[in-house]
mmCIF file of C-alpha atoms in Angstrom:
data_model
loop_
_atom_site.group_PDB
_atom_site.id
_atom_site.type_symbol
_atom_site.label_atom_id
_atom_site.label_comp_id
_atom_site.label_asym_id
_atom_site.label_seq_id
_atom_site.Cartn_x
_atom_site.Cartn_y
_atom_site.Cartn_z
ATOM 1 C CA GLY A 26 1.217 14.221 17.835
ATOM 2 C CA GLN A 27 1.576 12.650 14.442
ATOM 3 C CA ASN A 28 1.739 14.925 11.434
ATOM 4 C CA ILE A 29 2.500 14.977 7.739
ATOM 5 C CA ASP A 30 3.250 18.209 5.868
ATOM 6 C CA GLN A 31 3.310 18.649 2.121
ATOM 7 C CA PRO A 32 2.587 21.646 -0.133
ATOM 8 C CA THR A 33 -1.040 22.163 -1.069
ATOM 9 C CA GLU A 34 -0.469 22.860 -4.748
ATOM 10 C CA MET A 35 2.353 23.025 -7.285
ATOM 11 C CA THR A 36 2.513 23.988 -10.937
ATOM 12 C CA ALA A 37 5.029 22.710 -13.488
ATOM 13 C CA THR A 38 5.535 22.679 -17.231
ATOM 14 C CA GLU A 39 5.192 19.689 -19.527
ATOM 15 C CA GLY A 40 8.574 18.064 -20.096
ATOM 16 C CA ALA A 41 10.123 19.590 -16.967
ATOM 17 C CA ILE A 42 11.050 18.091 -13.579
ATOM 18 C CA VAL A 43 9.195 18.676 -10.308
ATOM 19 C CA GLN A 44 9.997 17.702 -6.733
ATOM 20 C CA ILE A 45 7.220 17.299 -4.161
ATOM 21 C CA ASN A 46 8.444 17.426 -0.573
ATOM 22 C CA CYS A 47 6.986 15.760 2.483
ATOM 23 C CA THR A 48 7.990 15.990 6.138
ATOM 24 C CA TYR A 49 6.640 13.650 8.763
ATOM 25 C CA GLN A 50 6.446 13.182 12.510
ATOM 26 C CA THR A 51 5.183 9.823 13.687
ATOM 27 C CA SER A 52 5.297 7.569 16.722
ATOM 28 C CA GLY A 53 7.740 5.058 15.357
ATOM 29 C CA PHE A 54 8.355 4.594 11.668
ATOM 30 C CA ASN A 55 7.805 1.677 9.333
ATOM 31 C CA GLY A 56 8.138 3.304 5.958
ATOM 32 C CA LEU A 57 6.955 6.132 3.732
ATOM 33 C CA PHE A 58 4.469 5.749 0.887
ATOM 34 C CA TRP A 59 3.607 7.927 -2.075
ATOM 35 C CA TYR A 60 0.275 7.566 -3.844
ATOM 36 C CA GLN A 61 -1.140 9.273 -6.934
ATOM 37 C CA GLN A 62 -4.799 10.233 -7.097
ATOM 38 C CA HIS A 63 -6.444 11.571 -10.227
ATOM 39 C CA ALA A 64 -9.592 13.608 -9.700
ATOM 40 C CA GLY A 65 -12.567 11.367 -8.997
ATOM 41 C CA GLU A 66 -10.452 8.219 -8.877
ATOM 42 C CA ALA A 67 -8.879 5.940 -6.283
ATOM 43 C CA PRO A 68 -5.382 6.586 -4.939
ATOM 44 C CA THR A 69 -2.844 4.303 -6.607
ATOM 45 C CA PHE A 70 0.475 3.208 -5.138
ATOM 46 C CA LEU A 71 3.629 4.830 -6.499
ATOM 47 C CA SER A 72 6.465 4.018 -4.115
ATOM 48 C CA TYR A 73 7.588 2.795 -0.718
ATOM 49 C CA ASN A 74 10.789 3.746 1.125
ATOM 50 C CA VAL A 75 11.932 2.417 4.450
ATOM 51 C CA LEU A 76 15.708 2.849 4.113
ATOM 52 C CA ASP A 77 17.523 6.112 3.472
ATOM 53 C CA GLY A 78 18.238 6.921 -0.119
ATOM 54 C CA LEU A 79 16.736 7.211 -3.543
ATOM 55 C CA GLU A 80 14.492 4.648 -5.201
ATOM 56 C CA GLU A 81 14.052 5.096 -8.938
ATOM 57 C CA LYS A 82 11.138 3.712 -10.904
ATOM 58 C CA GLY A 83 10.986 4.968 -14.456
ATOM 59 C CA ARG A 84 10.133 8.676 -14.564
ATOM 60 C CA PHE A 85 9.333 8.698 -10.846
ATOM 61 C CA SER A 86 11.847 8.570 -7.989
ATOM 62 C CA SER A 87 11.345 8.752 -4.255
ATOM 63 C CA PHE A 88 13.864 9.778 -1.612
ATOM 64 C CA LEU A 89 13.901 9.240 2.137
ATOM 65 C CA SER A 90 15.940 10.673 4.995
ATOM 66 C CA ARG A 91 14.872 9.038 8.260
ATOM 67 C CA SER A 92 17.073 11.277 10.397
ATOM 68 C CA LYS A 93 15.405 14.386 8.960
ATOM 69 C CA GLY A 94 11.875 12.988 8.775
ATOM 70 C CA TYR A 95 11.842 13.983 5.122
ATOM 71 C CA SER A 96 10.916 12.514 1.785
ATOM 72 C CA TYR A 97 10.433 13.773 -1.721
ATOM 73 C CA LEU A 98 8.861 12.493 -4.898
ATOM 74 C CA LEU A 99 10.674 13.470 -8.092
ATOM 75 C CA LEU A 100 8.805 13.406 -11.378
ATOM 76 C CA LYS A 101 10.827 13.743 -14.600
ATOM 77 C CA GLU A 102 9.777 14.422 -18.192
ATOM 78 C CA LEU A 103 6.389 15.606 -17.005
ATOM 79 C CA GLN A 104 3.356 14.658 -19.052
ATOM 80 C CA MET A 105 -0.122 16.152 -18.970
ATOM 81 C CA LYS A 106 -1.433 12.894 -17.491
ATOM 82 C CA ASP A 107 0.740 13.515 -14.418
ATOM 83 C CA SER A 108 -1.715 16.209 -13.342
ATOM 84 C CA ALA A 109 -3.089 14.710 -10.137
ATOM 85 C CA SER A 110 -2.839 14.871 -6.378
ATOM 86 C CA TYR A 111 0.151 13.192 -4.775
ATOM 87 C CA LEU A 112 -0.376 11.803 -1.283
ATOM 88 C CA CYS A 113 2.427 11.228 1.197
ATOM 89 C CA ALA A 114 1.800 8.742 4.024
ATOM 90 C CA ALA A 115 4.055 7.518 6.827
ATOM 91 C CA MET A 116 3.519 4.208 8.585
ATOM 92 C CA ASP A 117 3.760 4.408 12.362
ATOM 93 C CA SER A 118 4.826 1.843 14.938
ATOM 94 C CA ASN A 119 1.345 0.252 14.825
ATOM 95 C CA TYR A 120 1.630 -0.144 11.051
ATOM 96 C CA GLN A 121 -1.103 2.449 10.525
ATOM 97 C CA LEU A 122 -0.731 5.034 7.778
ATOM 98 C CA ILE A 123 -0.661 8.722 8.710
ATOM 99 C CA TRP A 124 -1.673 10.702 5.640
ATOM 100 C CA GLY A 125 -0.814 14.141 4.354
ATOM 101 C CA ALA A 126 -3.518 16.284 2.765
ATOM 102 C CA GLY A 127 -1.994 15.784 -0.662
ATOM 103 C CA THR A 128 -0.249 18.022 -3.180
ATOM 104 C CA LYS A 129 -2.259 18.972 -6.230
ATOM 105 C CA LEU A 130 0.111 19.068 -9.200
ATOM 106 C CA ILE A 131 -0.946 21.121 -12.199
ATOM 107 C CA ILE A 132 0.929 20.540 -15.460
ATOM 108 C CA LYS A 133 0.831 23.295 -18.050
ATOM 109 C CA PRO A 134 1.706 22.889 -21.738
ATOM 110 C CA GLU B 30 -12.893 -8.537 -11.609
ATOM 111 C CA THR B 31 -10.783 -5.532 -10.728
ATOM 112 C CA GLY B 32 -8.944 -5.512 -7.406
ATOM 113 C CA VAL B 33 -11.167 -3.506 -5.060
ATOM 114 C CA THR B 34 -14.724 -2.584 -5.984
ATOM 115 C CA GLN B 35 -17.169 -0.311 -4.211
ATOM 116 C CA THR B 36 -20.898 0.225 -4.613
ATOM 117 C CA PRO B 37 -22.644 2.500 -5.028
ATOM 118 C CA ARG B 38 -20.324 5.026 -6.659
ATOM 119 C CA HIS B 39 -22.621 7.905 -5.794
ATOM 120 C CA LEU B 40 -25.198 8.199 -3.011
ATOM 121 C CA VAL B 41 -27.501 11.021 -1.986
ATOM 122 C CA MET B 42 -29.404 10.537 1.246
ATOM 123 C CA GLY B 43 -31.455 12.473 3.723
ATOM 124 C CA MET B 44 -30.506 12.755 7.363
ATOM 125 C CA THR B 45 -33.164 10.254 8.416
ATOM 126 C CA ASN B 46 -32.271 7.580 5.852
ATOM 127 C CA LYS B 47 -30.427 4.318 6.423
ATOM 128 C CA LYS B 48 -28.072 3.124 3.718
ATOM 129 C CA SER B 49 -25.059 0.830 3.352
ATOM 130 C CA LEU B 50 -21.841 1.071 1.402
ATOM 131 C CA LYS B 51 -20.292 -2.110 0.084
ATOM 132 C CA CYS B 52 -16.686 -2.990 -0.640
ATOM 133 C CA GLU B 53 -15.298 -6.184 -2.140
ATOM 134 C CA GLN B 54 -11.688 -7.172 -2.741
ATOM 135 C CA HIS B 55 -10.467 -9.902 -5.076
ATOM 136 C CA LEU B 56 -6.783 -9.760 -4.145
ATOM 137 C CA GLY B 57 -6.598 -12.381 -1.411
ATOM 138 C CA HIS B 58 -5.823 -9.730 1.184
ATOM 139 C CA ASN B 59 -6.382 -10.152 4.913
ATOM 140 C CA ALA B 60 -6.980 -6.557 6.011
ATOM 141 C CA MET B 61 -9.610 -4.026 4.932
ATOM 142 C CA TYR B 62 -10.067 -0.341 5.707
ATOM 143 C CA TRP B 63 -12.655 2.428 5.528
ATOM 144 C CA TYR B 64 -11.403 5.972 4.964
ATOM 145 C CA LYS B 65 -13.183 9.316 4.738
ATOM 146 C CA GLN B 66 -11.751 11.815 2.260
ATOM 147 C CA SER B 67 -12.873 15.444 2.484
ATOM 148 C CA ALA B 68 -11.633 18.219 0.229
ATOM 149 C CA LYS B 69 -8.138 19.462 1.072
ATOM 150 C CA LYS B 70 -7.915 17.275 4.184
ATOM 151 C CA PRO B 71 -5.823 14.171 4.874
ATOM 152 C CA LEU B 72 -7.420 10.800 4.505
ATOM 153 C CA GLU B 73 -9.140 9.941 7.781
ATOM 154 C CA LEU B 74 -8.924 6.313 8.811
ATOM 155 C CA MET B 75 -12.303 5.215 10.155
ATOM 156 C CA PHE B 76 -12.091 1.458 10.636
ATOM 157 C CA VAL B 77 -9.597 -1.342 10.148
ATOM 158 C CA TYR B 78 -10.374 -5.027 9.999
ATOM 159 C CA SER B 79 -7.516 -7.476 10.203
ATOM 160 C CA LEU B 80 -8.376 -11.143 9.732
ATOM 161 C CA GLU B 81 -12.043 -10.102 9.981
ATOM 162 C CA GLU B 82 -11.626 -8.571 13.426
ATOM 163 C CA ARG B 83 -11.906 -4.848 13.999
ATOM 164 C CA VAL B 84 -8.644 -3.437 15.297
ATOM 165 C CA GLU B 85 -9.206 0.315 15.117
ATOM 166 C CA ASN B 86 -12.209 2.627 15.088
ATOM 167 C CA ASN B 87 -10.596 6.010 15.710
ATOM 168 C CA SER B 88 -13.514 7.503 17.656
ATOM 169 C CA VAL B 89 -15.859 7.472 14.694
ATOM 170 C CA PRO B 90 -19.439 8.563 15.508
ATOM 171 C CA SER B 91 -21.844 5.685 16.133
ATOM 172 C CA ARG B 92 -23.948 6.716 13.137
ATOM 173 C CA PHE B 93 -21.277 4.846 11.136
ATOM 174 C CA SER B 94 -21.299 1.105 11.726
ATOM 175 C CA PRO B 95 -18.891 -1.264 9.953
ATOM 176 C CA GLU B 96 -19.420 -4.926 9.194
ATOM 177 C CA CYS B 97 -16.892 -7.435 7.880
ATOM 178 C CA PRO B 98 -18.567 -10.800 7.264
ATOM 179 C CA ASN B 99 -15.466 -12.321 5.644
ATOM 180 C CA SER B 100 -12.027 -11.302 4.418
ATOM 181 C CA SER B 101 -13.346 -10.257 0.992
ATOM 182 C CA HIS B 102 -16.290 -8.085 1.971
ATOM 183 C CA LEU B 103 -16.670 -4.928 4.008
ATOM 184 C CA PHE B 104 -19.756 -2.833 4.647
ATOM 185 C CA LEU B 105 -20.334 0.588 6.140
ATOM 186 C CA HIS B 106 -23.847 1.043 7.492
ATOM 187 C CA LEU B 107 -25.055 4.630 7.668
ATOM 188 C CA HIS B 108 -27.936 6.067 9.690
ATOM 189 C CA THR B 109 -29.042 9.540 10.776
ATOM 190 C CA LEU B 110 -26.066 11.176 9.102
ATOM 191 C CA GLN B 111 -25.281 14.880 9.182
ATOM 192 C CA PRO B 112 -24.489 17.182 6.239
ATOM 193 C CA GLU B 113 -20.851 17.352 7.383
ATOM 194 C CA ASP B 114 -20.596 13.623 6.699
ATOM 195 C CA SER B 115 -20.740 14.389 2.983
ATOM 196 C CA ALA B 116 -17.424 13.174 1.566
ATOM 197 C CA LEU B 117 -15.736 10.505 -0.525
ATOM 198 C CA TYR B 118 -15.645 7.188 1.331
ATOM 199 C CA LEU B 119 -12.780 4.977 0.254
ATOM 200 C CA CYS B 120 -12.293 1.316 0.937
ATOM 201 C CA ALA B 121 -8.833 -0.241 0.838
ATOM 202 C CA SER B 122 -7.305 -3.651 1.401
ATOM 203 C CA SER B 123 -3.801 -4.934 2.102
ATOM 204 C CA LEU B 124 -1.855 -8.091 2.802
ATOM 205 C CA GLU B 125 -0.432 -8.061 6.313
ATOM 206 C CA GLY B 126 2.331 -10.333 7.467
ATOM 207 C CA GLU B 127 6.011 -11.169 7.301
ATOM 208 C CA GLY B 128 7.725 -10.067 4.139
ATOM 209 C CA THR B 129 5.091 -7.527 3.161
ATOM 210 C CA TYR B 130 5.069 -3.778 3.583
ATOM 211 C CA ASN B 131 1.317 -3.613 3.809
ATOM 212 C CA GLU B 132 0.719 -1.589 0.658
ATOM 213 C CA GLN B 133 -2.931 -0.575 0.525
ATOM 214 C CA PHE B 134 -5.005 -0.966 -2.619
ATOM 215 C CA PHE B 135 -7.950 1.386 -2.899
ATOM 216 C CA GLY B 136 -11.386 1.116 -4.406
ATOM 217 C CA PRO B 137 -12.850 3.960 -6.508
ATOM 218 C CA GLY B 138 -14.852 5.325 -3.582
ATOM 219 C CA THR B 139 -18.453 6.256 -2.900
ATOM 220 C CA ARG B 140 -19.263 9.954 -3.228
ATOM 221 C CA LEU B 141 -21.789 10.563 -0.425
ATOM 222 C CA THR B 142 -23.981 13.637 -0.186
ATOM 223 C CA VAL B 143 -26.159 14.128 2.890
ATOM 224 C CA LEU B 144 -28.993 16.593 2.464
#
């Protein structure tokens, strides 16, 4: 079956760095997405990886290893506004997104 | 107009009621989606419309009925729901085709409570 695994919750300190991991198993693969969702709001797109390697976008970076079925989202210089849920989703051979349950990130001062 | 809008934002209904959720996108996209989001569970894809034709329904109970009159509007008609249907219902849209990676843009959701 198709499956996405990511930690349920993580805690980090303001100004620090945190890495949120995601492993996936899908029928075919057409890319890996990360979304951010603040409580009570819509998910918003953060990143897309389809090739192996690291994509950097400001304070956020996303990494993909297709051979390992693994991705991570790296958040640097954490700010209180980064407290949110981070959703990992893999696109299968039918171009449908398979979603993880999300990682709730709590930032402490 | 913001990208994807949904109405109502909150809805409380009894099990015998009939109601509809509305979604509208102003992004020129050609695909629209309904998702169910329950606490601590992955997003559940309910329906996909591509070029106004339904392409996926994922064994959703018949008490949920989608309608896509055009590429900008999507409805979810609800009738005789159960308390376990209480959840956040999210609409999304995307641009499918060559040269795109089909990033989905989400609306703010409708928080549904079934009594």
